C-alpha positions in Angstrom: 47.2 30.7 31.5 43.3 30.7 31.6 43.4 27.1 29.1 41.2 24.8 31.3 42.9 22.1 29.7 46.3 23.2 30.6 46.1 22.8 34.0 46.5 18.9 32.9 49.4 19.4 30.7 52.2 20.8 32.6 55.5 18.8 32.1 57.1 17.2 34.6 60.4 15.7 32.5 61.9 16.6 29.2 63.9 13.5 27.5 67.5 14.9 27.3 68.1 15.0 23.6 64.4 14.8 22.4 63.0 17.5 20.2 61.5 19.5 23.2 64.6 19.6 24.6 66.7 21.1 22.1 64.0 23.6 22.0 64.2 24.8 25.2 61.2 23.3 27.2 61.6 23.0 30.7 59.4 20.9 33.8 57.0 23.1 34.9 56.4 24.3 31.3 52.5 23.9 30.1 51.5 22.5 26.9 48.6 24.8 25.8 48.0 23.5 22.3 49.1 21.6 19.1 48.4 22.8 15.8 46.1 25.5 17.7 43.8 22.8 19.5 44.0 22.1 22.9 45.0 18.7 24.1 41.9 16.4 24.9 43.7 13.5 26.4 47.1 11.7 26.2 45.9 9.7 23.3 45.0 12.4 21.5 48.6 13.8 22.2 50.1 10.6 21.1 48.6 10.3 17.9 49.5 14.3 16.9 52.9 13.8 18.4 53.6 11.5 15.2 52.9 13.8 12.8 55.8 15.5 10.6 54.6 18.9 10.8 53.4 20.6 14.4 53.4 24.2 15.8 53.5 23.7 19.5 52.3 26.5 21.9 53.7 26.6 25.5 53.2 28.6 28.5 56.8 29.2 29.9 57.1 28.7 33.6 60.1 31.1 33.7 58.7 33.9 31.3 55.4 33.6 32.5 54.0 33.9 28.7 53.1 31.9 25.8 55.5 30.8 22.9 54.5 29.4 20.0 57.3 27.0 18.2 57.0 25.4 14.6 59.0 22.0 14.1 59.5 19.9 11.5 60.8 16.2 12.6 60.7 12.0 11.1 57.6 10.5 11.4 57.0 8.8 14.6 59.9 10.4 16.0 58.5 11.6 19.8 58.7 14.7 21.2 59.9 14.0 24.5 57.7 15.2 26.9 56.1 13.3 30.1 53.6 15.1 32.0 52.4 15.4 35.6 49.0 14.0 34.9 49.3 10.9 32.8 45.6 11.0 31.3 46.3 14.9 30.5 42.8 15.1 31.3 40.3 15.3 34.3 39.0 11.3 34.7 35.3 11.0 33.7 33.3 10.2 37.2 30.9 7.6 37.5 27.3 8.3 37.1 25.9 5.2 38.5 24.5 4.4 41.9 25.4 0.5 41.7 23.9 -1.5 44.6 27.3 -3.1 45.1 29.6 0.0 44.8 32.1 -0.3 47.6 32.8 3.4 48.0 29.5 3.9 48.7 30.0 1.7 51.8 33.0 4.0 53.1 32.2 5.5 56.3 32.3 9.2 56.3 35.9 10.9 56.9 38.0 9.6 55.0 40.3 11.4 52.5 38.5 12.8 49.7 40.2 10.6 47.2 38.7 7.7 48.4 35.2 8.7 47.4 36.4 9.6 43.7 34.7 6.7 41.4 36.0 6.9 38.0 34.3 5.4 35.1 36.3 6.0 32.1 37.3 4.2 29.0 41.0 6.0 28.8 41.5 4.5 32.4 40.5 1.1 31.1 43.4 1.3 28.7 45.8 2.9 31.0 45.5 1.5 34.6 43.5 -1.7 33.6 40.3 -0.1 35.4 36.8 -1.6 34.4 33.9 0.7 33.3 30.4 0.5 32.6 29.9 2.5 29.5 26.9 4.6 31.0 28.6 8.0 31.2 29.6 9.8 27.6 27.7 11.2 24.7 27.8 8.9 21.3 30.0 11.2 20.1 32.5 11.0 22.9 32.1 7.0 22.7 33.0 7.0 19.1 35.8 9.4 19.3 37.6 7.1 22.3 36.9 4.0 19.9 38.7 6.3 16.8 41.9 5.1 18.9 41.6 1.5 18.6 42.9 0.6 21.4 42.7 -2.7 23.1 41.5 -5.0 24.8 38.7 -2.6 27.0 37.7 -3.8 30.3 34.0 -3.6 30.6 31.8 -4.0 33.8 28.8 -6.2 32.4 26.8 -7.1 35.9 24.0 -7.7 33.7 23.0 -8.0 29.7 19.3 -8.0 30.5 18.2 -4.4 30.5 16.2 -4.0 32.8 18.5 -6.0 35.8 21.3 -3.4 34.6 19.3 -0.1 34.9 18.0 -2.0 38.4 21.8 -2.1 39.7 23.5 0.6 38.4 20.3 2.7 39.2 21.0 4.6 35.8 18.4 4.9 32.7 21.3 4.4 30.2 22.6 1.3 31.3 20.4 -1.0 29.3 22.3 0.0 25.8 25.3 -2.1 27.0 25.2 -4.9 24.2 25.1 -1.7 21.6 27.8 -0.3 22.9 29.6 -3.3 23.1 28.8 -4.5 19.5 30.3 -1.5 18.5 33.4 -2.3 20.4 33.8 -5.5 18.4 33.0 -3.9 15.3 36.3 -1.9 15.7 37.9 -4.9 16.1 38.8 -4.1 20.1 39.0 -6.9 22.1 37.0 -7.1 25.7 37.4 -8.4 29.2 34.3 -8.8 30.8 33.6 -8.4 34.7 30.4 -9.4 37.1 29.8 -8.4 40.1 27.2 -10.6 41.3 24.6 -10.1 44.2 22.8 -13.1 45.3 19.2 -13.5 43.8 19.8 -10.3 41.4 22.5 -11.1 38.9 23.7 -14.8 39.4 21.6 -18.1 38.1 19.5 -17.6 35.3 20.3 -13.9 34.6 23.8 -14.8 34.7 23.6 -17.7 32.1 21.6 -15.2 30.2 24.2 -13.0 30.2 26.8 -15.5 29.0 24.5 -16.5 26.3 24.6 -12.7 25.3 28.4 -12.4 25.4 29.0 -15.7 23.8 27.5 -13.6 20.3 30.4 -11.4 20.0 33.3 -14.5 19.5 36.8 -13.9 19.7 36.5 -10.8 20.6 35.6 -11.6 24.2 39.2 -12.0 25.8 37.8 -13.1 28.9 35.1 -13.0 31.6 35.3 -13.2 35.3 32.6 -13.2 38.4 33.6 -12.2 41.4 31.1 -11.9 44.8 29.8 -8.5 45.9 31.5 -6.9 49.1 29.6 -6.1 51.6 31.2 -3.9 54.7 29.4 -3.1 58.4 28.4 0.3 57.0 25.6 -0.4 54.2 22.6 0.3 56.9 24.2 3.4 58.5 24.6 4.5 54.7 21.2 3.4 53.7 22.1 1.0 51.0 20.2 -1.3 48.9 19.9 -4.8 51.0 21.9 -7.2 49.7 22.7 -10.9 50.8 26.5 -11.9 51.4 27.1 -15.3 49.9 27.0 -18.6 51.6 28.2 -22.1 51.3 24.9 -23.1 49.0 24.7 -19.7 47.2 28.6 -19.8 46.2 28.3 -23.3 45.7 25.7 -22.6 42.6 27.8 -20.1 41.1 30.7 -22.4 41.0 28.3 -24.9 39.0 27.4 -22.4 36.5 31.1 -21.5 36.1 32.5 -25.1 36.0 29.2 -25.6 33.5 30.3 -22.7 31.0 34.0 -23.6 31.2 33.4 -27.2 29.8 31.1 -25.6 27.1 33.8 -22.6 26.2 36.4 -25.8 26.1 34.4 -27.9 23.4 33.6 -24.0 21.4 36.6 -22.0 22.1 39.4 -24.3 23.0 39.5 -22.3 26.2 37.9 -21.7 29.7 37.3 -18.5 29.0 34.8 -17.5 32.2 36.6 -17.4 35.4 35.2 -17.4 39.4 36.8 -15.1 41.7 38.7 -17.2 44.8 36.3 -15.9 47.1 33.9 -18.1 45.8 35.4 -21.1 46.3 36.1 -20.1 49.9 32.8 -19.5 50.7 31.5 -22.6 48.9 34.4 -24.4 51.0 35.5 -26.2 47.5 38.9 -26.9 46.6 40.3 -24.0 44.7 41.3 -24.7 40.8 45.1 -25.8 39.9 47.3 -23.0 38.4 46.7 -24.3 34.4 42.9 -23.8 34.9 43.4 -20.0 34.7 45.1 -20.2 31.5 47.6 -17.4 32.2 45.6 -15.7 34.6 44.0 -13.0 32.7 42.2 -11.4 35.5 44.3 -11.6 38.5 44.1 -8.0 39.7 40.1 -9.1 39.9 41.3 -11.8 42.7 40.8 -14.5 39.8 43.4 -17.0 40.5 45.3 -15.1 43.0 45.5 -18.3 45.3 46.5 -20.8 42.2 49.3 -18.2 41.5 50.8 -18.2 45.3 50.4 -22.0 45.2 52.2 -22.1 42.0 54.8 -19.6 42.1 56.1 -20.3 45.9 56.7 -24.1 45.2 58.5 -23.1 42.3 60.7 -20.9 44.2 60.6 -22.7 47.4 61.9 -25.5 45.3 64.7 -23.7 43.2 65.7 -22.3 46.5 66.1 -26.1 48.5 68.2 -27.1 45.3 70.5 -24.1 46.1 70.7 -24.1 49.9 69.2 -27.4 51.0 67.5 -27.5 54.1 68.6 -24.7 56.8 68.8 -25.1 61.0 66.4 -23.2 62.1 67.5 -19.9 63.8 66.2 -17.6 66.8 64.7 -15.4 64.0 61.0 -14.8 64.0 59.1 -13.5 60.8 55.2 -13.2 60.6 53.5 -12.5 57.7 50.1 -10.3 57.8 47.2 -11.6 55.7 43.2 -11.4 55.3 41.2 -14.2 56.7 40.6 -16.1 53.1 44.2 -16.2 51.9 45.6 -17.5 55.7 45.4 -21.3 55.3 46.4 -21.5 51.8 49.5 -19.2 53.1 50.0 -21.1 56.4 49.9 -24.6 54.4 53.8 -23.2 53.3 55.0 -21.9 57.1 57.1 -25.0 57.9 58.6 -25.1 54.4 59.3 -21.7 54.3 60.9 -22.0 57.6 63.3 -24.8 56.7 64.0 -23.6 53.5 65.0 -19.9 55.4 66.5 -21.3 58.5 64.0 -18.7 60.5 60.6 -19.4 62.4 57.9 -18.5 59.5 55.0 -17.6 60.5 51.5 -16.7 58.3 48.9 -14.5 60.4 45.6 -12.9 60.1 44.5 -10.0 61.2 40.3 -9.3 61.2 39.0 -6.4 59.6 37.0 -4.8 62.1 37.5 -1.1 60.6 35.3 -2.3 57.5 33.4 -5.2 59.5 34.4 -9.0 59.4 32.6 -9.8 56.5 35.2 -8.0 54.5 38.0 -10.6 54.5 40.6 -9.9 51.8 44.1 -8.6 52.3 44.0 -5.8 50.3 41.1 -3.9 52.6 43.2 -4.2 56.0 43.9 -1.2 57.4 47.0 0.5 59.9 44.7 0.8 62.9 43.7 -2.9 62.8 47.1 -4.1 62.2 48.6 -1.8 65.2 45.6 -3.0 67.4 46.1 -6.6 66.7 49.7 -7.2 66.1 50.3 -5.3 69.6 48.3 -7.7 71.4 49.7 -10.6 69.6 53.2 -8.9 70.4 52.4 -9.2 74.0 51.4 -12.9 73.8 54.4 -14.1 71.5 57.0 -11.8 72.0 57.9 -9.2 69.4 58.9 -10.8 65.7 62.3 -9.7 63.6 60.1 -8.8 60.8 56.6 -8.6 59.3 55.6 -8.9 55.9 52.8 -6.9 54.3 51.3 -6.5 50.6 51.8 -3.6 48.5 47.8 -3.9 48.0 47.0 -2.8 51.2 48.8 0.7 50.5 48.1 3.5 48.5 49.5 3.1 45.0 51.9 5.9 45.3 52.6 6.6 48.7 52.9 4.4 51.8 49.4 4.8 53.6 46.7 2.5 54.6 43.0 3.2 53.8 42.3 4.7 57.1 44.9 7.4 56.5 47.6 5.8 59.0 51.0 5.5 57.3 53.4 2.6 57.3 55.7 4.4 59.2 53.4 5.2 61.7 52.6 1.5 62.5 56.0 1.0 62.4 56.8 3.2 65.3 53.5 2.0 67.2 54.9 -1.5 66.7 58.2 -1.3 67.0 58.9 -4.1 64.1 60.8 -3.8 61.1 58.6 -4.2 58.2 58.4 -4.9 54.8 56.5 -4.3 51.6 56.2 -7.3 49.2 54.5 -7.0 45.6 53.0 -10.3 46.1 53.7 -13.9 47.1 57.0 -14.6 45.4 58.3 -11.0 46.2 58.3 -11.8 49.7 60.4 -15.0 49.2 62.9 -13.0 47.5 63.2 -10.4 50.1 63.5 -13.4 52.7 66.2 -14.8 50.4 68.1 -11.7 50.4 68.1 -11.6 53.7 68.5 -14.7 55.0 69.8 -17.0 52.4 72.3 -14.4 51.0 72.6 -11.4 52.9 74.2 -10.3 56.2 72.2 -12.3 58.7 73.0 -15.5 57.0 76.8 -14.7 57.4 
């Protein structure tokens, strides 16, 4: 099994009754080639498997040998294989040295996977990652465009070539608009993102970027800006000096967003351009209502999280109030752990949550001692900070019956925090029952199952 690509195409599951099940493929076997060609990635595989006549070459795990099988099938009939590596190839790494890169701001000694920077167009389609379009040849770029997968998520940051080259520290970064034109020519839509740094790519540079993006018309599906995140390790790691947004500078960004939303509403019938929640918090301005986010096109980037929580929580609490009414409070204490930014918006619901579920519900924040107090979002809280600060609170207030945390604090496929402390370790060292929620509405459904419909209600 000398094929370099073969290590990415090991079969993890064979669909019962599928073509590959009928020809005897098993988990552990490796798909080496299709029609005598190695598989470049999952997209090429998906295109090839739709053909009617195929020659498949496997390395059989049981027999430790290669086997070639010719098959004839219906067009679009799938082979029935799933692979250990969903991409079926290695991810392209980032070739930039961005002045705002969060990974460069990590302390030394964390698990190796946290230091890998992907910048892969294929990951944009598979997982929603944003890419800079700087790390591939024209031939590879055209190959990936040929899949016609849409939308594509683009890390813009600035359209001015010199500003972008400086920010990404990459001499190829100035070709952005050229490549975006090719993407638009292929009929592929784009979501665009800016990480803004005060005095560098906001102000007139941001407005120039918006004018440049406007030329792509309907090909631009959404645009969002988020503020640079700064950890306490920047100086230690010798990084470029970047300022944090304050009331004045964040307010100036909000003004630009408001101006361009009005423009796009007039010209496109959509606001199109949105600011991350943190800008409104830093500017000490009211958060826009849910309807202003028009379906939350960039919710995963922290754009509209507060509005979404307020909207969903109000709907669910109203539903539970109508179904169950207000309930007498029992001697049950539930805490919800949050970053400092989102705390006030969740605290506003504490009394209503307590009345609906018949418990004593409290939203509490944990300061980010690990990365520094300038990091204020929930998703970057660590297990160590939770353990130390929750144990201190327990000494003062007593132990709660349950603590709710968001899934965004944990690794996607494992219950482990950024500092390599596991959820089980947090539970053991605090002695508290922790529950992981997939968002604000999911947290309420967990509480409803337990305190409105579960054993605790009997």
